[in-house]
Amino acid sequence: MTTPSSTATPEAPKQTGDPLLRVEGLRKYFPIKRGIIFQKKVGDVKAVDGVSFTVSSGETLGLVGESGCGKSTTGRLLNRLLEPTDGKVFFDGKDVSHISASDMRPLRRDIQMIFQDPYSSLNPRHNIGTIVGAPFRIQNIKTEQGVKRSVQELLERVGLNPEHYNRYPHEFSGGQRQRIGIARALALRPKMIICDEPVSALDVSIQAQVINLLEDLQNEFNLAYIFIAHDLSVVRHISDRVAVMYLGKIMELTDRDRLYQEPVNPYTHSLLSAVPVPDPHKEGRRERIILTGDLPSPVNPPSGCVFRTRCYKAQQKCKEEMPQLLEVAPGHWSACHFPEEKQLI
Amino acid sequence: MTMSAGDTLTQDHAPVEDVGAHKGIEGRSLGQIAWFRLKHDKIAMLSMFMIILILLLAILAPLITKVLGVDPTTFYRAAVDPDKGFLPKGGPLGSGISGDHLLGVEPGTGRDTLARLLYGARISLLIALSATVVSVVIGTILGALAGYLGGKMDAFISRLMDLLLAFPQLILLIAMTPVFVTLLDQLGVPGTPGRVLYLIVFIGFFGWPYFGRIIRGQVLSLREREFVEAARSLGAGTGHVLFRQLLPNLWASILVFSSLIIPTYIGTEAALSFLGVGVVPPTPTWGNMLGDSVRYARVDPLYLFIPGLALFTVVLFFNLFGDALRDVLDPRGSR
Ligand SMILES: Nc1ncnc2c1ncn2[C@@H]1O[C@H](COP(=O)(O)OP(=O)(O)OP(=O)(O)O)[C@@H](O)[C@H]1O
Ligand code: SF4
Ligand SMILES: [Mg+2]
């Protein structure tokens, strides 16, 4: 067991060479201002508060946590729609934490995004050809067969009728729209796609189809995914590793199987006990941990361990000392003073 | 791999059925759908027809008057009675309506009312439409910038709009007109074109905050939509987001509020000319015709009634059309 300093980065176990994405101590504080003319800063929303992880090419990192824990903010920091308050983001070995918009522009081809809401992520006044062709136009890329042909190929690849090129978003269903969003993200052949709850707004039956499509594309194009979700059941299937976030911090980060079978962080335990288990025999033996109390505000997070106000194991030490994200076993990171020893099931 | 057909079975209700039923591969944009609905709205179609008719009459004024053999500035001495203080000769209610002068003549001068009405429409509509363009352009650009950029820019533009809306513009205009008219004269801009230009700029300028506020509000909600973020994550700059992503979503509001503000500008122009600070005779506008006719209201009531009716009709149909447009373009906005 190693005891790295707070800035050490939890890495994938079989790491070879530089990872595609490396995030170190990432922070985003949104200032809260009062006053109309003379604005005074009265506090900060600590949306992301010291997050570190890596993602290798072709890998999927699940990012899970309750609403408001900073998942989307993390995503926006990675593709620099937001500028970090502190910490670093290295993409392909390049520090992009504070680079200018014009320096970021070419890098945007490699980092794409898929959004949660299939209704608001497509411009209702643009037809599908314009929407999926936008990456080429914005990035000024000439394709061999012309934009139209490329768009039609993309539509076909995501399982849509290429003839629907001239149709408008309102003429498609939620699942189809999400495929359009995927085609747009795929257009420039990125290395990494940030999927911000891409299936949360869809019917359960369609969720699986979209996730299958994402997996197929990952295999075909060696894509890295950051797959954001608010419950552990959705990311289980697609993720290689999973990071569990709470109030802007990573609580636990490890391989998918390990996280689901041998979680050590009390917060992960609480989340997993909310996920139904298919086996009724196991379900009966399982202890249910109900999360009590409200989610604290990110403006005023609890002292010490941020989870202590709702943790079933919280003790005095949790209040006084902030637990560091430590490697409890090779490739298994957790932030807790009193990690769970026993297996979940 | 799964096919999209799976989606259509479980996920959606109306739109997908629509896609299937559609004959061609051509999609229907929201604009086309709105036009389709508008075509089935009788009041909208009637008011659109009337507006087009009035515009045509104004545009074709020189031709029509030529055919009728009248002219807006000629004094038809024969049509007025010098013995009765130059009031129109004959016609119902002392209007001087006759075969030569279909809507009578102006008391005092004998100028043809129909010719003046048609030529007046040109000036009145020119001022109202151009001022609307001025307001729309300034209001859309500044409103969109305020809404999209936020922060200090928003604070500055918003305060400016508050300030302008609080201004007593009519009083200001009355006070400023002599100054500007002399100034324009000195610059060598002749009377009437100078005054028309000045009214366009003035009315348009004081009206932009009305658009600015609406556009700002719309942009505030639009910029939170994920398609804006999608464009930005592709590397789009502010210009692309404003003009390519947001503007197409603003056209509906721009159209609706333009068609509602045109009639108020027609009214403003009329009021100013009525008060004698707008366009002055011999150039006719509906405002100065009304202003003139008040003096003769008792002896020649039709001379007051005719430009009044014209003004009322135009304002009414523009308003009806604007309302219909709003219902069609934004059903939720209907009150
Ligand atoms: N632009 C902003 N200005 C101020 N506060 C913000 C801003 N964006 C996000 N926040 C705050 O930061 C916190 C984290 O938000 P974020 O959207 O990252 O959460 P999330 O984990 O994606 O939640 P959800 O599951 O609801 O999408 C929230 O408390 C949110 O209110
Ligand atoms: S540090 Fe304490 S409060 Fe935090 S998770 Fe561990 S036991 Fe719970
Ligand atoms: Mg989110």
XYZ file of C-alpha atoms and ligand atoms in Angstrom:
720
model
C 0.000 0.000 0.000
C 1.365 3.353 -0.932
C 0.681 6.628 0.774
C 1.010 9.268 -1.905
C 0.699 12.963 -1.264
C -2.629 14.606 -1.982
C -1.643 15.471 -5.526
C -0.751 11.925 -6.570
C -2.884 10.598 -9.367
C -4.716 7.326 -9.117
C -3.881 5.419 -12.237
C -5.156 2.427 -14.017
C -3.315 -0.670 -12.828
C -1.804 -1.803 -16.124
C -0.685 1.630 -17.112
C 1.766 1.768 -19.974
C 3.180 5.088 -21.030
C 1.290 8.318 -20.670
C -2.463 8.119 -20.246
C -4.661 9.977 -22.720
C -6.082 12.141 -19.974
C -4.554 12.989 -16.626
C -6.351 15.132 -14.104
C -4.578 16.385 -11.002
C -6.202 18.116 -8.052
C -8.846 19.698 -10.249
C -10.964 22.390 -8.585
C -13.798 24.597 -9.748
C -15.247 27.156 -7.379
C -18.123 29.270 -8.678
C -18.113 32.588 -6.857
C -21.426 33.673 -5.351
C -21.858 37.403 -5.782
C -24.262 39.821 -4.190
C -25.180 43.334 -5.187
C -26.204 44.832 -8.475
C -23.583 47.417 -9.261
C -20.871 46.840 -6.686
C -20.667 43.096 -6.661
C -19.211 41.523 -3.593
C -18.104 37.928 -3.385
C -19.925 36.293 -0.508
C -18.797 32.701 -0.963
C -18.039 29.863 -3.350
C -19.913 26.918 -4.742
C -17.260 24.243 -4.453
C -18.571 22.281 -7.408
C -15.371 20.292 -7.963
C -12.906 20.174 -5.114
C -9.632 18.417 -5.792
C -10.318 15.616 -8.212
C -7.607 13.401 -9.704
C -7.838 10.529 -12.138
C -6.540 9.237 -15.435
C -8.133 7.773 -18.525
C -6.237 5.710 -21.100
C -7.202 5.480 -24.730
C -9.943 3.011 -25.443
C -10.934 2.936 -21.799
C -14.223 3.875 -20.159
C -14.205 5.646 -16.840
C -17.587 5.789 -15.132
C -18.204 8.914 -13.078
C -21.020 8.381 -10.623
C -22.601 10.481 -7.920
C -25.784 12.102 -6.732
C -27.209 15.153 -8.425
C -25.130 18.266 -7.859
C -21.921 16.478 -6.875
C -19.998 18.105 -9.725
C -19.998 15.478 -12.455
C -21.069 17.796 -15.266
C -18.754 20.506 -14.020
C -15.877 18.014 -14.163
C -16.850 17.170 -17.745
C -16.904 20.829 -18.721
C -13.518 21.399 -17.142
C -12.035 18.540 -19.147
C -13.074 19.991 -22.487
C -12.409 23.489 -21.250
C -15.896 24.880 -21.524
C -14.945 26.007 -18.034
C -11.573 27.119 -16.746
C -10.385 25.364 -13.595
C -9.932 27.359 -10.402
C -7.012 25.130 -9.544
C -5.395 21.880 -10.614
C -4.284 20.553 -13.955
C -5.715 18.734 -16.925
C -3.303 17.010 -19.275
C -4.702 15.768 -22.546
C -2.374 13.712 -24.703
C 0.473 14.952 -22.531
C -0.424 18.580 -23.083
C -1.442 20.847 -20.219
C -4.779 22.309 -21.272
C -5.832 23.719 -17.886
C -5.453 27.346 -18.868
C -4.760 27.393 -22.600
C -6.461 30.023 -24.727
C -9.609 29.391 -26.746
C -7.641 29.523 -30.002
C -5.050 27.015 -28.760
C -7.857 24.788 -27.541
C -9.650 24.828 -30.893
C -7.607 22.168 -32.685
C -7.677 19.966 -29.569
C -11.467 20.015 -29.614
C -11.391 17.585 -32.504
C -10.059 14.989 -30.088
C -12.430 15.667 -27.187
C -16.120 15.493 -27.894
C -19.239 15.487 -25.815
C -22.617 13.728 -25.757
C -25.335 15.388 -23.763
C -28.074 14.320 -21.430
C -31.130 15.970 -22.901
C -31.894 14.807 -26.445
C -34.384 17.659 -26.746
C -32.117 20.534 -25.885
C -28.878 19.208 -27.339
C -30.014 19.607 -30.959
C -30.835 23.028 -32.355
C -34.550 22.858 -33.249
C -34.038 25.221 -36.208
C -31.308 23.193 -37.865
C -31.843 20.086 -39.909
C -29.919 16.920 -39.237
C -27.474 17.581 -42.041
C -26.572 20.936 -40.523
C -26.323 19.529 -37.018
C -24.117 16.561 -37.841
C -22.154 18.610 -40.384
C -21.455 21.399 -37.873
C -18.180 19.857 -36.625
C -16.747 19.985 -40.165
C -17.879 23.556 -40.717
C -16.827 24.901 -37.342
C -13.439 23.218 -37.540
C -13.090 24.095 -41.218
C -12.445 20.543 -42.296
C -12.854 19.471 -45.887
C -13.774 15.842 -46.223
C -12.861 13.794 -49.268
C -16.407 13.038 -50.336
C -17.843 16.336 -49.185
C -19.675 17.133 -45.980
C -22.992 15.704 -47.110
C -21.575 12.257 -47.894
C -19.650 12.212 -44.615
C -22.761 13.145 -42.665
C -24.771 10.440 -44.354
C -22.112 7.864 -43.555
C -22.164 8.961 -39.929
C -25.946 8.705 -39.796
C -25.764 5.231 -41.191
C -23.076 4.258 -38.714
C -25.247 5.237 -35.723
C -28.245 3.374 -37.103
C -30.214 6.192 -38.683
C -31.550 6.482 -42.189
C -29.094 8.633 -44.181
C -32.025 9.799 -46.282
C -33.258 11.715 -43.244
C -30.521 14.264 -43.832
C -33.056 17.056 -44.405
C -35.289 16.301 -41.460
C -35.558 18.374 -38.326
C -34.988 17.205 -34.730
C -38.685 17.402 -33.799
C -39.363 14.656 -36.318
C -37.330 12.103 -34.342
C -37.821 10.173 -31.132
C -35.646 10.624 -28.052
C -33.500 7.595 -28.845
C -33.035 8.684 -32.439
C -32.067 12.165 -31.347
C -29.479 10.735 -29.022
C -28.059 8.858 -32.012
C -27.879 12.145 -33.894
C -25.926 13.605 -30.973
C -23.605 10.608 -31.094
C -23.085 11.047 -34.847
C -22.133 14.669 -34.253
C -19.677 13.696 -31.509
C -18.188 11.056 -33.778
C -17.768 13.281 -36.826
C -14.198 14.412 -36.199
C -13.031 10.959 -35.046
C -12.210 12.069 -31.497
C -9.972 10.190 -29.111
C -12.216 10.798 -26.139
C -15.920 11.424 -25.675
C -17.397 12.814 -22.496
C -20.851 11.288 -22.171
C -22.826 13.357 -19.677
C -25.685 11.105 -18.612
C -26.350 10.130 -22.224
C -29.155 7.703 -21.418
C -30.758 9.206 -18.302
C -33.526 10.844 -20.300
C -34.361 7.715 -22.276
C -36.735 4.828 -21.686
C -35.064 1.830 -20.103
C -35.560 -0.275 -23.231
C -33.751 2.288 -25.330
C -30.980 2.897 -22.823
C -29.519 -0.519 -23.608
C -29.602 0.133 -27.351
C -27.751 3.398 -26.991
C -25.209 1.885 -24.637
C -24.660 -0.980 -27.074
C -24.091 1.511 -29.848
C -21.567 3.392 -27.724
C -19.725 0.147 -27.010
C -19.620 -0.811 -30.679
C -18.240 2.581 -31.583
C -15.661 2.363 -28.827
C -14.364 -0.914 -30.209
C -14.362 0.351 -33.751
C -12.638 3.676 -33.149
C -10.691 2.965 -29.949
C -12.529 5.738 -28.128
C -12.005 6.660 -24.520
C -15.218 7.453 -22.678
C -15.911 9.373 -19.550
C -19.351 8.075 -18.801
C -21.267 10.195 -16.321
C -24.290 8.763 -14.535
C -26.094 9.315 -11.286
C -26.527 5.709 -10.327
C -24.187 2.790 -10.299
C -26.396 0.412 -12.250
C -26.135 2.340 -15.517
C -22.345 2.507 -15.653
C -21.781 -1.073 -14.555
C -22.075 -2.537 -18.008
C -19.945 -0.092 -19.952
C -17.215 1.013 -17.530
C -13.734 -0.388 -17.130
C -13.185 1.640 -13.983
C -15.585 3.669 -11.916
C -15.057 6.817 -9.852
C -17.636 7.613 -7.186
C -18.038 11.304 -6.454
C -19.592 13.074 -3.520
C -19.749 16.862 -3.051
C -17.005 17.616 -5.526
C -14.621 14.907 -4.318
C -13.808 11.398 -5.458
C -14.690 8.962 -2.685
C -13.624 5.749 -4.362
C -12.022 4.813 -7.647
C -11.243 1.338 -8.871
C -11.902 -1.384 -11.430
C -15.511 -1.987 -12.215
C -15.683 -5.509 -10.749
C -13.824 -4.563 -7.641
C -16.017 -1.578 -7.014
C -19.184 -3.600 -7.251
C -17.892 -6.616 -5.344
C -15.443 -5.268 -2.795
C -16.111 -1.592 -2.239
C -14.318 -0.180 0.765
C -15.837 3.283 1.014
C -18.974 3.668 3.125
C -20.473 5.994 0.506
C -20.068 3.396 -2.240
C -21.692 0.891 0.099
C -24.654 3.167 0.582
C -25.033 3.687 -3.150
C -24.721 -0.013 -3.938
C -27.244 -1.021 -1.342
C -29.760 1.096 -3.217
C -29.151 -0.888 -6.407
C -31.487 -3.883 -6.555
C -29.824 -7.282 -6.852
C -31.387 -9.747 -9.276
C -30.842 -12.750 -6.996
C -33.608 -12.728 -4.337
C -31.594 -15.027 -2.090
C -28.761 -12.543 -1.958
C -31.190 -9.666 -1.774
C -32.589 -11.103 1.475
C -29.184 -11.407 3.129
C -28.081 -8.010 2.038
C -28.089 -5.233 4.586
C -29.749 -2.107 3.276
C -28.110 1.154 4.086
C -30.470 4.025 3.722
C -28.862 7.389 3.182
C -30.324 9.661 5.805
C -30.294 13.428 5.970
C -30.058 15.944 3.163
C -27.174 16.392 0.791
C -25.078 19.213 2.288
C -24.615 22.341 0.217
C -21.440 22.594 -1.861
C -21.232 26.203 -0.646
C -20.640 25.030 2.873
C -19.364 21.454 2.792
C -18.905 19.634 6.139
C -15.497 19.856 7.781
C -13.239 16.830 7.591
C -14.873 14.118 5.518
C -17.581 15.627 3.318
C -19.717 12.511 3.717
C -19.641 12.460 7.520
C -23.104 14.051 7.984
C -24.725 11.039 6.341
C -22.193 8.302 6.993
C -23.256 5.367 9.151
C -19.676 4.960 10.394
C -18.822 8.565 11.093
C -16.708 9.216 14.182
C -14.961 12.159 15.768
C -11.922 11.783 13.525
C -14.088 12.184 10.428
C -15.089 15.632 11.626
C -11.572 16.789 12.362
C -9.519 15.361 9.562
C -10.145 15.206 5.832
C -9.438 11.707 4.529
C -7.077 11.612 1.556
C -7.734 9.543 -1.525
C -5.326 6.680 -0.846
C -4.455 3.500 -2.677
C -5.824 0.794 -0.400
C -4.891 -1.988 -2.786
C -3.173 -1.836 -6.184
C -5.395 0.263 -8.406
C -8.014 0.705 -5.693
C -8.336 4.197 -4.253
C -10.580 5.340 -1.466
C -10.965 8.386 0.769
C -12.042 7.168 4.201
C -10.538 6.870 7.687
C -12.485 3.711 8.443
C -12.736 1.644 5.294
C -15.035 -1.377 5.156
C -13.264 -4.685 5.551
C -16.014 -7.137 4.728
C -17.364 -7.834 1.303
C -20.630 -6.267 0.369
C -22.264 -9.570 -0.421
C -26.167 -3.354 -33.153
C -29.677 -2.182 -32.821
C -31.722 -0.399 -35.357
C -33.557 2.815 -34.917
C -36.815 1.061 -35.596
C -36.623 -0.242 -32.046
C -36.773 3.292 -30.779
C -39.838 4.130 -32.707
C -41.743 1.187 -31.310
C -41.366 1.956 -27.671
C -40.142 5.442 -27.331
C -42.094 7.847 -29.230
C -45.592 8.833 -29.890
C -46.514 11.355 -32.512
C -43.357 12.620 -34.264
C -42.121 9.233 -35.436
C -45.420 8.251 -36.925
C -45.183 11.513 -38.749
C -41.775 10.632 -40.128
C -43.078 7.377 -41.471
C -46.178 8.883 -42.987
C -44.230 11.597 -44.711
C -44.047 11.099 -48.445
C -40.701 12.575 -49.325
C -37.440 12.603 -47.436
C -37.665 16.347 -47.108
C -38.229 17.362 -43.484
C -40.521 20.098 -42.405
C -38.878 22.871 -40.455
C -40.636 24.630 -37.619
C -41.013 27.632 -39.912
C -42.778 25.581 -42.557
C -45.089 24.142 -39.936
C -45.911 27.626 -38.665
C -46.659 28.807 -42.195
C -48.925 25.823 -42.696
C -50.877 26.732 -39.557
C -50.953 30.394 -40.500
C -52.499 29.546 -43.840
C -55.421 27.960 -42.035
C -56.027 30.983 -39.814
C -58.706 33.134 -41.463
C -58.018 36.307 -39.513
C -54.303 36.006 -40.175
C -54.905 35.569 -43.886
C -57.375 38.464 -44.021
C -55.049 40.815 -42.185
C -52.099 39.712 -44.282
C -54.132 40.403 -47.413
C -55.111 43.848 -46.126
C -51.550 44.725 -45.151
C -50.269 43.703 -48.572
C -53.066 45.698 -50.214
C -52.219 48.818 -48.230
C -48.526 48.405 -48.985
C -49.306 48.027 -52.683
C -51.506 51.134 -52.656
C -48.688 53.085 -51.039
C -46.036 51.770 -53.405
C -48.230 52.369 -56.463
C -49.393 55.826 -55.308
C -47.720 57.722 -58.197
C -49.279 55.371 -60.733
C -52.751 55.456 -59.200
C -52.827 59.235 -58.928
C -51.580 59.549 -62.460
C -54.379 57.342 -63.718
C -56.879 59.377 -61.716
C -55.330 62.579 -62.973
C -54.727 64.061 -59.545
C -51.647 65.221 -57.713
C -51.008 65.592 -53.972
C -49.572 69.094 -54.079
C -51.636 70.836 -56.765
C -54.121 73.428 -55.518
C -57.394 72.615 -57.235
C -58.862 76.145 -57.036
C -61.987 75.056 -58.856
C -62.853 72.569 -56.117
C -63.022 75.138 -53.325
C -65.390 78.042 -52.866
C -63.579 81.357 -52.309
C -66.832 82.907 -51.068
C -67.182 80.400 -48.207
C -63.644 80.667 -46.853
C -62.261 78.221 -49.444
C -64.278 75.279 -48.145
C -64.775 72.421 -50.599
C -67.546 72.885 -53.059
C -70.456 70.440 -52.755
C -70.206 66.767 -51.953
C -71.729 64.975 -48.932
C -71.097 66.693 -45.574
C -69.240 69.471 -47.341
C -66.372 67.163 -48.304
C -66.101 68.158 -51.942
C -66.330 64.515 -53.015
C -66.899 64.373 -56.734
C -65.965 62.482 -59.866
C -62.694 64.428 -60.099
C -61.846 64.146 -56.426
C -62.985 60.748 -55.191
C -62.325 61.484 -51.513
C -62.851 65.214 -51.732
C -60.372 68.015 -51.347
C -58.509 69.746 -48.573
C -60.344 72.794 -47.207
C -58.433 76.011 -47.795
C -56.105 74.734 -50.511
C -58.177 72.379 -52.620
C -55.502 69.680 -52.686
C -56.860 66.222 -53.562
C -57.490 64.103 -50.413
C -57.069 60.717 -52.094
C -53.727 61.693 -53.576
C -52.574 63.052 -50.232
C -53.792 59.921 -48.451
C -51.885 57.635 -50.831
C -48.724 59.714 -50.731
C -49.118 60.120 -46.969
C -49.217 56.330 -46.612
C -45.828 56.157 -48.317
C -44.219 58.471 -45.792
C -46.019 57.040 -42.774
C -45.228 53.441 -43.672
C -41.690 54.252 -44.739
C -41.002 55.847 -41.378
C -42.695 53.100 -39.365
C -41.092 50.208 -41.247
C -37.621 51.730 -41.349
C -37.753 52.698 -37.691
C -38.758 49.111 -36.919
C -35.713 47.856 -38.799
C -33.515 50.236 -36.805
C -35.032 49.021 -33.534
C -34.802 45.361 -34.500
C -31.169 45.549 -35.572
C -29.955 47.462 -32.520
C -32.257 45.595 -30.146
C -31.346 42.152 -31.429
C -27.612 42.729 -31.418
C -27.425 44.417 -28.029
C -30.085 42.203 -26.443
C -28.364 39.050 -27.662
C -24.956 40.263 -26.504
C -26.333 41.153 -23.077
C -28.078 37.813 -22.718
C -25.247 35.674 -24.045
C -22.215 37.356 -22.538
C -23.820 38.285 -19.213
C -21.703 39.908 -16.512
C -20.628 43.512 -16.961
C -21.836 43.685 -20.554
C -25.289 42.602 -19.481
C -25.361 45.029 -16.562
C -24.355 47.924 -18.818
C -26.797 47.167 -21.642
C -29.641 46.438 -19.255
C -29.201 49.740 -17.424
C -29.033 51.549 -20.754
C -32.330 49.953 -21.775
C -33.952 50.926 -18.477
C -32.734 54.473 -18.966
C -34.058 54.759 -22.523
C -37.409 53.226 -21.645
C -37.794 55.707 -18.809
C -37.150 58.654 -21.152
C -40.099 60.884 -21.995
C -39.320 60.568 -25.685
C -42.264 62.536 -27.036
C -41.351 65.603 -24.992
C -37.721 65.176 -25.903
C -38.595 64.930 -29.570
C -40.728 68.056 -29.477
C -37.919 69.903 -27.762
C -35.150 68.580 -29.971
C -36.756 68.802 -33.382
C -36.024 72.482 -34.095
C -32.389 71.924 -33.117
C -32.000 68.902 -35.364
C -33.875 70.410 -38.260
C -31.624 73.463 -38.260
C -28.611 71.198 -37.920
C -29.707 69.082 -40.870
C -30.389 72.223 -42.869
C -26.883 73.458 -42.196
C -25.515 70.077 -43.269
C -27.323 70.589 -46.535
C -29.955 67.889 -46.034
C -33.148 69.355 -47.432
C -36.339 69.648 -45.408
C -38.529 66.632 -45.962
C -35.916 63.860 -46.509
C -34.030 65.234 -43.541
C -37.076 65.119 -41.332
C -38.020 61.635 -42.498
C -34.524 60.370 -41.787
C -34.491 62.072 -38.463
C -37.839 60.541 -37.469
C -36.697 57.073 -38.521
C -33.531 57.300 -36.471
C -35.231 58.901 -33.511
C -38.245 56.589 -33.266
C -36.102 53.570 -34.069
C -33.489 54.456 -31.508
C -35.893 55.027 -28.653
C -37.718 51.821 -29.496
C -34.828 49.335 -29.515
C -34.864 48.606 -25.784
C -38.315 47.114 -26.266
C -36.786 44.485 -28.576
C -33.591 44.358 -26.587
C -35.399 43.190 -23.483
C -37.349 40.508 -25.303
C -34.294 39.191 -27.124
C -32.167 39.295 -23.994
C -34.742 37.233 -22.136
C -34.915 34.693 -24.934
C -31.154 34.414 -25.211
C -30.864 33.965 -21.444
C -32.941 30.834 -21.677
C -31.541 29.675 -25.034
C -27.922 29.866 -23.956
C -28.580 27.239 -21.282
C -29.695 24.796 -23.946
C -27.216 22.051 -24.588
C -26.923 22.742 -28.313
C -25.058 25.938 -27.445
C -22.657 23.951 -25.335
C -22.360 21.426 -28.159
C -21.336 24.172 -30.584
C -18.865 25.627 -28.114
C -17.326 22.250 -27.439
C -16.745 21.995 -31.193
C -14.764 25.200 -31.055
C -17.435 27.697 -32.122
C -16.818 31.296 -31.164
C -19.278 33.904 -29.939
C -20.115 34.975 -33.483
C -21.055 31.476 -34.582
C -23.147 30.874 -31.477
C -24.988 34.192 -31.791
C -25.643 34.179 -35.519
C -25.780 30.496 -36.438
C -27.164 28.884 -33.318
C -29.227 31.525 -31.538
C -30.477 33.830 -34.297
C -32.484 31.110 -36.090
C -34.309 30.599 -32.809
C -35.018 34.309 -32.465
C -36.657 34.936 -35.842
C -40.077 33.970 -34.542
C -39.973 36.560 -31.775
C -38.475 39.164 -34.062
C -41.305 38.694 -36.566
C -44.044 38.715 -33.979
C -42.822 41.755 -32.126
C -42.029 43.628 -35.328
C -45.557 43.181 -36.558
C -46.803 44.419 -33.202
C -44.484 47.405 -33.043
C -45.053 48.636 -36.612
C -48.550 49.916 -35.762
C -47.319 51.722 -32.664
C -44.629 53.399 -34.758
C -47.242 54.418 -37.317
C -49.093 55.955 -34.394
C -45.967 57.667 -33.074
C -45.211 59.178 -36.457
C -48.808 60.347 -36.767
C -48.723 61.878 -33.309
C -45.506 63.728 -34.036
C -46.675 65.022 -37.390
C -50.013 65.901 -35.830
C -48.158 68.002 -33.293
C -46.216 69.623 -36.104
C -42.792 68.241 -35.143
C -42.775 65.488 -37.719
C -43.035 65.833 -41.454
C -44.704 69.135 -42.377
C -46.923 70.135 -45.339
C -46.834 70.315 -48.286
C -45.480 66.741 -47.906
C -48.498 64.747 -46.750
C -48.455 62.199 -43.954
C -51.481 60.790 -42.171
C -50.386 62.598 -39.061
C -50.208 66.075 -40.540
C -53.426 65.484 -42.473
C -55.152 64.663 -39.194
C -53.544 67.631 -37.524
C -54.796 69.862 -40.271
C -58.277 68.446 -40.398
C -59.080 69.042 -36.750
C -59.674 72.719 -37.497
C -62.351 71.782 -40.050
C -63.958 68.991 -38.006
C -67.321 70.760 -37.891
C -67.611 72.015 -41.421
C -65.905 69.096 -43.167
C -66.023 66.027 -40.849
C -65.144 63.578 -43.643
C -61.783 65.275 -44.046
C -60.984 64.222 -40.465
C -62.644 60.849 -40.785
C -60.832 59.617 -43.902
C -57.194 59.726 -42.666
C -58.438 58.620 -39.252
C -60.039 55.540 -40.766
C -56.910 54.805 -42.784
C -54.769 54.964 -39.656
C -57.210 52.826 -37.710
C -57.339 50.184 -40.445
C -53.602 49.836 -40.786
C -53.010 49.673 -37.054
C -55.821 47.168 -36.609
C -54.646 44.776 -39.280
C -51.025 44.907 -38.244
C -52.071 44.108 -34.685
C -54.372 41.287 -35.762
C -51.616 39.854 -37.893
C -49.068 40.137 -35.105
C -51.374 38.342 -32.697
C -52.080 35.572 -35.166
C -48.374 35.214 -35.841
C -47.661 34.917 -32.152
C -50.277 32.216 -31.725
C -48.858 30.283 -34.625
C -45.192 30.628 -33.784
C -45.491 30.148 -30.067
C -48.697 28.507 -28.924
C -47.644 28.753 -25.273
C -47.371 32.512 -25.549
C -51.056 32.954 -26.238
C -52.811 34.724 -23.454
N -22.214 28.057 -13.769
C -22.441 27.778 -12.486
N -22.496 28.774 -11.585
C -22.695 28.505 -10.279
N -22.863 27.280 -9.785
C -22.828 26.246 -10.630
C -22.618 26.432 -12.022
N -22.625 25.220 -12.630
C -22.846 24.317 -11.663
N -22.960 24.923 -10.459
C -23.162 24.241 -9.156
O -22.141 23.307 -8.993
C -22.633 22.120 -8.390
C -22.310 20.930 -9.268
O -23.080 21.011 -10.468
P -22.995 19.926 -11.619
O -23.895 20.360 -12.694
O -21.583 19.682 -11.949
O -23.608 18.651 -10.901
P -23.935 17.242 -11.508
O -23.199 16.266 -10.682
O -23.711 17.218 -12.964
O -25.476 17.108 -11.183
P -26.652 16.501 -12.058
O -26.668 15.037 -11.783
O -27.851 17.182 -11.490
O -26.399 16.836 -13.482
C -24.118 22.332 -8.183
O -24.321 22.720 -6.838
C -24.445 23.459 -9.103
O -25.491 24.226 -8.568
S -14.091 9.190 6.662
Fe -15.595 8.803 8.228
S -17.370 9.913 7.517
Fe -16.024 9.757 5.807
S -16.687 7.971 4.774
Fe -15.090 7.302 6.130
S -16.133 6.713 7.963
Fe -17.590 7.858 6.784
Mg -25.010 17.045 -14.685
